[in-house]
Amino acid sequence: MAQARKACRTRQRQRALQLAARPQLGRPPVKPTPDDTKAVARLCELLIGGMSMGQACAQADCPSKTAVYARMAADNDFRTTIARAREAQQHAMIDDTIDLADSATPENWQVVRLRIWARQWRAAKLAPKVYGTVAEPANAAEASPLALLLQQMQGKALQPVADGDT
C-alpha cells in the first residue's frame, strides 16, 4: 500500500514537471513600463538589495532592461533616481564583503578574495567618489607643505634668494 502511494506521488511529480516544462500558450505577460512609479520603486528596491540591473529587470514586476536604459538616456531625473539606487547598491555590496571575508576558510580563501575584489572593483566603477582610488600627480608628494618643511629641515630645499645677496 505504501509503495503504491509512493509510486502515485512520483507519477504526479513527473506529470507536474512535464507540464511546467511545456511552453506556455497565449500571450506572454506584459512587463510594466519605466513610467510606472511602483515598478520603478520595486526596481530601485531590488538594486539596493544587491541585485544587478539584469537580475532585477528579469523580475516580472520590474520594467525590462532595455526600457530602463532607454529611459535613463532620455530622462535626467530618472537617471538620477537609478544612480542613487546604484550608489546605495554599492554600499550594500561593500558591507557584504565583510561577511564574505569572515566566511573564508583555508580551502576557499582565494575564491573569497576574488569575490571581494570583484565587488570592490564594481563599487569603484559605479560609485567612484566613495570607493574609487584617487590618482595623485607624480610630484604631489614633493610639493606638499609637509614635504617642503622636511626638505628644508634636512637642508635640501631651495632657499629663497634675498634681494641684497646679489
PDB file of C-alpha atoms in Angstrom:
ATOM      1  CA  MET A   1       0.000   0.000   0.000  1.00  0.00           C
ATOM      2  CA  ALA A   2       2.811   2.435   0.905  1.00  0.00           C
ATOM      3  CA  GLN A   3       4.668   1.559  -2.297  1.00  0.00           C
ATOM      4  CA  ALA A   4       1.560   2.273  -4.355  1.00  0.00           C
ATOM      5  CA  ARG A   5       1.197   5.724  -2.760  1.00  0.00           C
ATOM      6  CA  LYS A   6       4.864   6.458  -3.327  1.00  0.00           C
ATOM      7  CA  ALA A   7       4.587   5.426  -6.992  1.00  0.00           C
ATOM      8  CA  CYS A   8       1.478   7.584  -7.397  1.00  0.00           C
ATOM      9  CA  ARG A   9       3.269  10.604  -5.886  1.00  0.00           C
ATOM     10  CA  THR A  10       6.238  10.011  -8.170  1.00  0.00           C
ATOM     11  CA  ARG A  11       3.983   9.946 -11.243  1.00  0.00           C
ATOM     12  CA  GLN A  12       2.249  13.120 -10.056  1.00  0.00           C
ATOM     13  CA  ARG A  13       5.626  14.876  -9.667  1.00  0.00           C
ATOM     14  CA  GLN A  14       6.742  13.739 -13.113  1.00  0.00           C
ATOM     15  CA  ARG A  15       3.483  14.987 -14.648  1.00  0.00           C
ATOM     16  CA  ALA A  16       3.870  18.349 -12.890  1.00  0.00           C
ATOM     17  CA  LEU A  17       7.439  18.690 -14.209  1.00  0.00           C
ATOM     18  CA  GLN A  18       6.272  17.853 -17.747  1.00  0.00           C
ATOM     19  CA  LEU A  19       3.534  20.478 -17.547  1.00  0.00           C
ATOM     20  CA  ALA A  20       5.966  23.076 -16.203  1.00  0.00           C
ATOM     21  CA  ALA A  21       8.456  22.347 -18.995  1.00  0.00           C
ATOM     22  CA  ARG A  22       5.808  22.723 -21.722  1.00  0.00           C
ATOM     23  CA  PRO A  23       5.874  26.122 -23.421  1.00  0.00           C
ATOM     24  CA  GLN A  24       3.109  28.424 -22.300  1.00  0.00           C
ATOM     25  CA  LEU A  25       0.434  29.138 -24.837  1.00  0.00           C
ATOM     26  CA  GLY A  26      -1.134  32.510 -25.348  1.00  0.00           C
ATOM     27  CA  ARG A  27       0.150  35.986 -24.863  1.00  0.00           C
ATOM     28  CA  PRO A  28       3.240  36.420 -22.675  1.00  0.00           C
ATOM     29  CA  PRO A  29       2.850  38.511 -19.534  1.00  0.00           C
ATOM     30  CA  VAL A  30       3.308  42.240 -20.070  1.00  0.00           C
ATOM     31  CA  LYS A  31       6.117  43.904 -18.139  1.00  0.00           C
ATOM     32  CA  PRO A  32       5.497  47.318 -16.603  1.00  0.00           C
ATOM     33  CA  THR A  33       6.991  50.393 -18.236  1.00  0.00           C
ATOM     34  CA  PRO A  34       9.520  52.770 -16.654  1.00  0.00           C
ATOM     35  CA  ASP A  35       6.641  55.250 -16.349  1.00  0.00           C
ATOM     36  CA  ASP A  36       5.035  53.051 -13.669  1.00  0.00           C
ATOM     37  CA  THR A  37       6.188  54.514 -10.333  1.00  0.00           C
ATOM     38  CA  LYS A  38       5.525  51.258  -8.451  1.00  0.00           C
ATOM     39  CA  ALA A  39       7.648  49.307 -10.921  1.00  0.00           C
ATOM     40  CA  VAL A  40      10.498  51.827 -10.670  1.00  0.00           C
ATOM     41  CA  ALA A  41      10.293  51.759  -6.865  1.00  0.00           C
ATOM     42  CA  ARG A  42      10.487  47.946  -6.949  1.00  0.00           C
ATOM     43  CA  LEU A  43      13.452  48.115  -9.353  1.00  0.00           C
ATOM     44  CA  CYS A  44      15.285  50.518  -7.033  1.00  0.00           C
ATOM     45  CA  GLU A  45      14.472  48.293  -4.058  1.00  0.00           C
ATOM     46  CA  LEU A  46      15.988  45.276  -5.810  1.00  0.00           C
ATOM     47  CA  LEU A  47      19.057  47.253  -6.865  1.00  0.00           C
ATOM     48  CA  ILE A  48      19.607  48.466  -3.319  1.00  0.00           C
ATOM     49  CA  GLY A  49      19.243  44.869  -2.144  1.00  0.00           C
ATOM     50  CA  GLY A  50      22.304  43.937  -4.202  1.00  0.00           C
ATOM     51  CA  MET A  51      20.834  42.572  -7.442  1.00  0.00           C
ATOM     52  CA  SER A  52      22.387  43.574 -10.732  1.00  0.00           C
ATOM     53  CA  MET A  53      20.325  45.519 -13.244  1.00  0.00           C
ATOM     54  CA  GLY A  54      19.848  42.389 -15.347  1.00  0.00           C
ATOM     55  CA  GLN A  55      18.687  40.292 -12.388  1.00  0.00           C
ATOM     56  CA  ALA A  56      16.305  42.990 -11.187  1.00  0.00           C
ATOM     57  CA  CYS A  57      14.817  43.609 -14.639  1.00  0.00           C
ATOM     58  CA  ALA A  58      14.244  39.869 -15.085  1.00  0.00           C
ATOM     59  CA  GLN A  59      11.610  40.047 -12.343  1.00  0.00           C
ATOM     60  CA  ALA A  60       8.021  40.164 -13.596  1.00  0.00           C
ATOM     61  CA  ASP A  61       7.149  43.305 -11.609  1.00  0.00           C
ATOM     62  CA  CYS A  62      10.044  45.393 -12.987  1.00  0.00           C
ATOM     63  CA  PRO A  63      10.478  47.093 -16.370  1.00  0.00           C
ATOM     64  CA  SER A  64      12.711  45.496 -18.991  1.00  0.00           C
ATOM     65  CA  LYS A  65      16.397  46.344 -19.019  1.00  0.00           C
ATOM     66  CA  THR A  66      16.181  47.899 -22.482  1.00  0.00           C
ATOM     67  CA  ALA A  67      13.306  50.150 -21.426  1.00  0.00           C
ATOM     68  CA  VAL A  68      15.174  51.233 -18.292  1.00  0.00           C
ATOM     69  CA  TYR A  69      18.335  52.149 -20.199  1.00  0.00           C
ATOM     70  CA  ALA A  70      16.329  53.958 -22.898  1.00  0.00           C
ATOM     71  CA  ARG A  71      14.515  55.985 -20.246  1.00  0.00           C
ATOM     72  CA  MET A  72      17.810  56.748 -18.492  1.00  0.00           C
ATOM     73  CA  ALA A  73      19.178  58.123 -21.763  1.00  0.00           C
ATOM     74  CA  ALA A  74      16.116  60.320 -22.281  1.00  0.00           C
ATOM     75  CA  ASP A  75      15.185  61.474 -18.762  1.00  0.00           C
ATOM     76  CA  ASN A  76      17.679  63.169 -16.443  1.00  0.00           C
ATOM     77  CA  ASP A  77      15.503  62.793 -13.325  1.00  0.00           C
ATOM     78  CA  PHE A  78      15.042  59.072 -13.958  1.00  0.00           C
ATOM     79  CA  ARG A  79      18.804  58.685 -14.481  1.00  0.00           C
ATOM     80  CA  THR A  80      19.404  60.416 -11.138  1.00  0.00           C
ATOM     81  CA  THR A  81      16.948  58.083  -9.383  1.00  0.00           C
ATOM     82  CA  ILE A  82      18.666  54.976 -10.767  1.00  0.00           C
ATOM     83  CA  ALA A  83      22.108  56.431  -9.988  1.00  0.00           C
ATOM     84  CA  ARG A  84      21.128  56.954  -6.339  1.00  0.00           C
ATOM     85  CA  ALA A  85      19.818  53.395  -6.127  1.00  0.00           C
ATOM     86  CA  ARG A  86      23.027  52.055  -7.657  1.00  0.00           C
ATOM     87  CA  GLU A  87      25.134  54.071  -5.228  1.00  0.00           C
ATOM     88  CA  ALA A  88      23.201  52.544  -2.333  1.00  0.00           C
ATOM     89  CA  GLN A  89      23.653  49.176  -4.037  1.00  0.00           C
ATOM     90  CA  GLN A  90      27.421  49.614  -3.852  1.00  0.00           C
ATOM     91  CA  HIS A  91      27.248  50.413  -0.138  1.00  0.00           C
ATOM     92  CA  ALA A  92      25.254  47.193   0.406  1.00  0.00           C
ATOM     93  CA  MET A  93      27.709  45.154  -1.650  1.00  0.00           C
ATOM     94  CA  ILE A  94      30.728  46.540   0.190  1.00  0.00           C
ATOM     95  CA  ASP A  95      29.017  45.754   3.505  1.00  0.00           C
ATOM     96  CA  ASP A  96      28.617  42.169   2.273  1.00  0.00           C
ATOM     97  CA  THR A  97      32.369  41.877   1.700  1.00  0.00           C
ATOM     98  CA  ILE A  98      32.896  41.755   5.470  1.00  0.00           C
ATOM     99  CA  ASP A  99      30.638  38.700   5.670  1.00  0.00           C
ATOM    100  CA  LEU A 100      32.491  37.147   2.741  1.00  0.00           C
ATOM    101  CA  ALA A 101      35.842  37.722   4.411  1.00  0.00           C
ATOM    102  CA  ASP A 102      34.594  36.281   7.696  1.00  0.00           C
ATOM    103  CA  SER A 103      33.324  33.150   5.947  1.00  0.00           C
ATOM    104  CA  ALA A 104      36.678  32.404   4.261  1.00  0.00           C
ATOM    105  CA  THR A 105      38.351  29.112   5.061  1.00  0.00           C
ATOM    106  CA  PRO A 106      41.842  27.833   4.217  1.00  0.00           C
ATOM    107  CA  GLU A 107      40.280  25.880   1.329  1.00  0.00           C
ATOM    108  CA  ASN A 108      38.325  28.727  -0.315  1.00  0.00           C
ATOM    109  CA  TRP A 109      40.209  31.891   0.607  1.00  0.00           C
ATOM    110  CA  GLN A 110      41.285  32.559  -2.990  1.00  0.00           C
ATOM    111  CA  VAL A 111      37.711  32.348  -4.269  1.00  0.00           C
ATOM    112  CA  VAL A 112      36.559  34.668  -1.488  1.00  0.00           C
ATOM    113  CA  ARG A 113      39.402  37.057  -2.281  1.00  0.00           C
ATOM    114  CA  LEU A 114      38.334  37.147  -5.942  1.00  0.00           C
ATOM    115  CA  ARG A 115      34.710  37.804  -4.976  1.00  0.00           C
ATOM    116  CA  ILE A 116      35.739  40.630  -2.664  1.00  0.00           C
ATOM    117  CA  TRP A 117      37.996  42.119  -5.333  1.00  0.00           C
ATOM    118  CA  ALA A 118      35.170  41.973  -7.913  1.00  0.00           C
ATOM    119  CA  ARG A 119      32.807  43.791  -5.546  1.00  0.00           C
ATOM    120  CA  GLN A 120      35.421  46.420  -4.744  1.00  0.00           C
ATOM    121  CA  TRP A 121      36.150  46.964  -8.438  1.00  0.00           C
ATOM    122  CA  ARG A 122      32.457  47.292  -9.269  1.00  0.00           C
ATOM    123  CA  ALA A 123      31.897  49.695  -6.386  1.00  0.00           C
ATOM    124  CA  ALA A 124      34.842  51.797  -7.558  1.00  0.00           C
ATOM    125  CA  LYS A 125      33.359  51.979 -11.055  1.00  0.00           C
ATOM    126  CA  LEU A 126      29.754  52.695 -10.054  1.00  0.00           C
ATOM    127  CA  ALA A 127      30.464  54.927  -7.023  1.00  0.00           C
ATOM    128  CA  PRO A 128      33.894  56.417  -7.759  1.00  0.00           C
ATOM    129  CA  LYS A 129      33.519  59.357  -5.376  1.00  0.00           C
ATOM    130  CA  VAL A 130      33.229  56.985  -2.439  1.00  0.00           C
ATOM    131  CA  TYR A 131      35.096  53.810  -3.453  1.00  0.00           C
ATOM    132  CA  GLY A 132      37.351  54.961  -6.298  1.00  0.00           C
ATOM    133  CA  THR A 133      41.083  55.373  -5.980  1.00  0.00           C
ATOM    134  CA  VAL A 134      42.339  58.934  -6.086  1.00  0.00           C
ATOM    135  CA  ALA A 135      45.179  59.386  -8.540  1.00  0.00           C
ATOM    136  CA  GLU A 136      47.652  61.968  -7.295  1.00  0.00           C
ATOM    137  CA  PRO A 137      50.052  63.768  -9.602  1.00  0.00           C
ATOM    138  CA  ALA A 138      53.577  62.335  -9.655  1.00  0.00           C
ATOM    139  CA  ASN A 139      55.100  65.386  -7.965  1.00  0.00           C
ATOM    140  CA  ALA A 140      52.300  65.916  -5.416  1.00  0.00           C
ATOM    141  CA  ALA A 141      54.347  64.433  -2.571  1.00  0.00           C
ATOM    142  CA  GLU A 142      57.303  66.686  -3.387  1.00  0.00           C
ATOM    143  CA  ALA A 143      55.193  69.859  -3.436  1.00  0.00           C
ATOM    144  CA  SER A 144      53.209  69.201  -0.260  1.00  0.00           C
ATOM    145  CA  PRO A 145      53.842  71.638   2.601  1.00  0.00           C
ATOM    146  CA  LEU A 146      54.986  68.807   4.864  1.00  0.00           C
ATOM    147  CA  ALA A 147      57.462  67.544   2.256  1.00  0.00           C
ATOM    148  CA  LEU A 148      58.832  71.057   1.749  1.00  0.00           C
ATOM    149  CA  LEU A 149      59.223  71.513   5.510  1.00  0.00           C
ATOM    150  CA  LEU A 150      61.086  68.204   5.803  1.00  0.00           C
ATOM    151  CA  GLN A 151      63.351  69.101   2.898  1.00  0.00           C
ATOM    152  CA  GLN A 152      64.052  72.485   4.486  1.00  0.00           C
ATOM    153  CA  MET A 153      64.907  70.841   7.801  1.00  0.00           C
ATOM    154  CA  GLN A 154      67.267  68.460   6.034  1.00  0.00           C
ATOM    155  CA  GLY A 155      68.825  71.344   4.086  1.00  0.00           C
ATOM    156  CA  LYS A 156      67.698  70.009   0.735  1.00  0.00           C
ATOM    157  CA  ALA A 157      65.118  72.635  -0.097  1.00  0.00           C
ATOM    158  CA  LEU A 158      65.978  75.571  -2.296  1.00  0.00           C
ATOM    159  CA  GLN A 159      66.376  78.668  -0.207  1.00  0.00           C
ATOM    160  CA  PRO A 160      64.824  81.890  -1.455  1.00  0.00           C
ATOM    161  CA  VAL A 161      67.318  84.412  -2.718  1.00  0.00           C
ATOM    162  CA  ALA A 162      67.402  87.628  -0.653  1.00  0.00           C
ATOM    163  CA  ASP A 163      67.389  90.921  -2.579  1.00  0.00           C
ATOM    164  CA  GLY A 164      70.622  92.158  -1.018  1.00  0.00           C
ATOM    165  CA  ASP A 165      72.658  88.969  -1.769  1.00  0.00           C
ATOM    166  CA  THR A 166      73.066  89.566  -5.477  1.00  0.00           C
TER     167      THR A 166
END
